[in-house]
Tab-separated table of C-alpha atoms in Angstrom:
chain	number	residue	atom	x	y	z
A	18	UNK	CA	-7.567	-3.276	24.590
A	19	UNK	CA	-5.777	-1.446	21.727
A	20	UNK	CA	-8.316	1.533	22.014
A	21	UNK	CA	-7.905	1.438	25.904
A	22	UNK	CA	-3.986	1.839	25.687
A	23	UNK	CA	-4.271	4.529	22.764
A	24	UNK	CA	-6.635	6.617	24.882
A	25	UNK	CA	-4.193	6.035	28.139
A	26	UNK	CA	-1.436	7.176	26.179
A	27	UNK	CA	-3.210	10.004	24.731
A	28	UNK	CA	-4.474	11.343	27.996
A	29	UNK	CA	-1.021	10.700	29.509
A	30	UNK	CA	0.613	12.817	26.466
A	31	UNK	CA	-1.892	15.436	26.635
A	32	UNK	CA	-1.540	15.823	30.421
A	33	UNK	CA	2.077	16.139	29.717
A	34	UNK	CA	1.531	18.757	27.308
A	35	UNK	CA	2.289	17.024	24.161
A	36	UNK	CA	0.305	16.454	21.240
A	37	UNK	CA	-2.306	13.595	21.966
A	38	UNK	CA	-1.862	12.013	18.378
A	39	UNK	CA	1.806	11.071	19.350
A	40	UNK	CA	0.881	8.960	22.422
A	41	UNK	CA	-1.681	7.041	20.341
A	42	UNK	CA	1.167	6.324	17.582
A	43	UNK	CA	3.601	5.480	20.711
A	44	UNK	CA	0.815	2.938	21.734
A	45	UNK	CA	0.530	1.715	18.475
A	46	UNK	CA	4.408	1.247	18.079
A	47	UNK	CA	4.374	-0.642	21.265
A	48	UNK	CA	1.599	-2.722	20.479
A	49	UNK	CA	3.190	-3.731	17.093
A	50	UNK	CA	5.880	-5.680	18.970
A	51	UNK	CA	3.619	-7.746	20.706
A	52	UNK	CA	0.464	-8.341	18.620
A	53	UNK	CA	2.134	-7.802	15.199
A	54	UNK	CA	0.457	-11.005	13.388
A	55	UNK	CA	-3.105	-9.809	14.978
A	56	UNK	CA	-2.563	-6.186	14.122
A	57	UNK	CA	-1.509	-6.901	10.704
A	58	UNK	CA	-4.855	-8.921	9.696
A	59	UNK	CA	-6.798	-6.109	11.568
A	60	UNK	CA	-5.041	-3.113	10.094
A	61	UNK	CA	-7.526	-2.391	7.226
A	62	UNK	CA	-10.728	-2.686	9.341
A	63	UNK	CA	-9.053	-0.402	12.152
A	64	UNK	CA	-8.030	1.922	9.644
A	65	UNK	CA	-11.466	2.481	7.992
A	66	UNK	CA	-12.888	2.625	11.752
A	67	UNK	CA	-10.847	5.513	12.714
A	68	UNK	CA	-11.598	7.423	9.685
A	69	UNK	CA	-15.109	6.840	9.866
A	70	UNK	CA	-14.993	7.817	13.580
A	71	UNK	CA	-12.854	11.308	12.671
A	72	UNK	CA	-15.597	12.025	9.925
A	73	UNK	CA	-18.353	11.034	12.339
A	74	UNK	CA	-17.124	13.516	15.110
A	75	UNK	CA	-16.566	16.176	12.555
A	76	UNK	CA	-19.961	15.435	10.942
A	77	UNK	CA	-21.880	15.671	14.352
A	78	UNK	CA	-20.508	19.297	14.514
A	79	UNK	CA	-22.137	20.369	11.437
A	80	UNK	CA	-25.250	22.788	11.655
A	81	UNK	CA	-27.471	23.038	8.411
A	82	UNK	CA	-27.191	26.857	8.409
A	83	UNK	CA	-22.949	26.330	8.362
A	84	UNK	CA	-23.551	25.093	4.833
A	85	UNK	CA	-22.821	27.720	2.543
A	86	UNK	CA	-21.083	28.409	-0.602
A	87	UNK	CA	-17.873	29.534	0.655
A	88	UNK	CA	-17.901	26.085	2.738
A	89	UNK	CA	-18.532	24.241	-0.573
A	90	UNK	CA	-15.829	26.218	-2.372
A	91	UNK	CA	-13.081	25.802	0.644
A	92	UNK	CA	-13.975	22.015	0.521
A	93	UNK	CA	-13.955	21.295	-3.332
A	94	UNK	CA	-11.457	23.633	-5.088
A	95	UNK	CA	-8.278	22.827	-3.041
A	96	UNK	CA	-8.602	19.223	-2.942
A	97	UNK	CA	-9.505	18.883	-6.619
A	98	UNK	CA	-6.469	20.939	-7.453
A	99	UNK	CA	-4.599	18.693	-5.058
A	100	UNK	CA	-6.070	15.649	-6.714
A	101	UNK	CA	-4.967	16.947	-10.100
A	102	UNK	CA	-1.434	18.030	-9.166
A	103	UNK	CA	-0.624	14.969	-7.296
A	104	UNK	CA	-2.082	12.665	-10.407
A	105	UNK	CA	-0.317	14.812	-13.015
A	106	UNK	CA	3.133	14.488	-10.797
A	107	UNK	CA	2.537	10.510	-10.400
A	108	UNK	CA	1.881	10.300	-14.303
A	109	UNK	CA	5.117	12.154	-15.274
A	110	UNK	CA	7.539	11.784	-12.817
A	111	UNK	CA	6.821	8.346	-11.131
A	112	UNK	CA	5.233	7.132	-14.866
A	113	UNK	CA	2.054	5.797	-13.462
A	114	UNK	CA	-1.192	5.852	-15.613
A	115	UNK	CA	-3.813	8.304	-15.197
A	116	UNK	CA	-6.148	5.849	-12.990
A	117	UNK	CA	-3.283	5.066	-10.851
A	118	UNK	CA	-2.473	8.620	-10.267
A	119	UNK	CA	-5.902	9.701	-9.726
A	120	UNK	CA	-6.493	7.044	-7.129
A	121	UNK	CA	-3.227	8.043	-5.494
A	122	UNK	CA	-4.139	11.726	-5.504
A	123	UNK	CA	-7.734	11.017	-4.147
A	124	UNK	CA	-5.943	8.553	-0.990
A	125	UNK	CA	-3.488	11.412	-0.396
A	126	UNK	CA	-5.777	14.154	-0.009
A	127	UNK	CA	-8.432	12.254	2.059
A	128	UNK	CA	-5.808	11.402	4.579
A	129	UNK	CA	-5.375	15.095	6.282
A	130	UNK	CA	-8.747	15.012	8.237
A	131	UNK	CA	-7.422	12.585	10.647
A	132	UNK	CA	-5.007	15.142	11.803
A	133	UNK	CA	-6.822	18.363	11.077
A	134	UNK	CA	-10.072	17.799	13.032
A	135	UNK	CA	-8.281	16.953	16.531
A	136	UNK	CA	-6.324	19.727	16.218
A	137	UNK	CA	-9.110	21.798	15.487
A	138	UNK	CA	-10.887	20.818	18.457
A	139	UNK	CA	-8.077	21.568	20.782
A	140	UNK	CA	-7.928	25.065	19.065
A	141	UNK	CA	-11.913	25.268	19.831
A	142	UNK	CA	-11.461	24.412	23.230
A	143	UNK	CA	-8.520	27.040	23.881
A	144	UNK	CA	-10.471	29.800	22.149
A	145	UNK	CA	-14.230	28.921	22.394
A	146	UNK	CA	-15.327	32.418	20.443
A	147	UNK	CA	-12.969	31.759	17.497
A	148	UNK	CA	-14.964	31.151	13.997
A	149	UNK	CA	-12.469	28.783	12.719
A	150	UNK	CA	-13.142	25.527	14.400
A	151	UNK	CA	-16.913	25.538	13.178
A	152	UNK	CA	-15.490	26.362	9.705
A	153	UNK	CA	-13.210	23.340	9.679
A	154	UNK	CA	-15.836	20.995	11.010
A	155	UNK	CA	-18.265	21.959	8.522
A	156	UNK	CA	-15.554	21.634	5.772
A	157	UNK	CA	-13.657	18.608	6.568
A	158	UNK	CA	-16.434	16.108	6.042
A	159	UNK	CA	-17.645	17.858	3.049
A	160	UNK	CA	-14.158	17.621	1.327
A	161	UNK	CA	-13.599	14.035	2.576
A	162	UNK	CA	-17.105	13.000	1.146
A	163	UNK	CA	-16.483	14.795	-2.293
A	164	UNK	CA	-12.867	13.195	-2.410
A	165	UNK	CA	-14.479	9.900	-1.538
A	166	UNK	CA	-17.142	10.173	-4.109
A	167	UNK	CA	-15.056	11.220	-6.813
């Protein structure tokens, strides 16, 4: 029922010309009042399932001929620098250890795909001939796989 309510609120918000992700967040907020204990125990599984579904959606868009050197550079260079910057910041400012800083950096870098991929899907529907959605659908799973492997 949680997924159906999320889909309903997403559809409602999209029809009202509002971001669909906000509708899903609102449905989760409403559900938290009624099923707080059940959602607390299932939260980790729901988050991993949602992340898996986002990567699966983007991964199904990948074509082998789209995997070129510039895609790997777009996936690995910025994410590596983000992890490095977050870990250095957390070590010097927050006084974390090196391992804690690297874990924090890898978690924060991997969070962006859940927001980028749905927006690129909307962008691709609005501008069907634009190359940007294809590039992002190829780049995002490669980046997430790289970060999760590191």
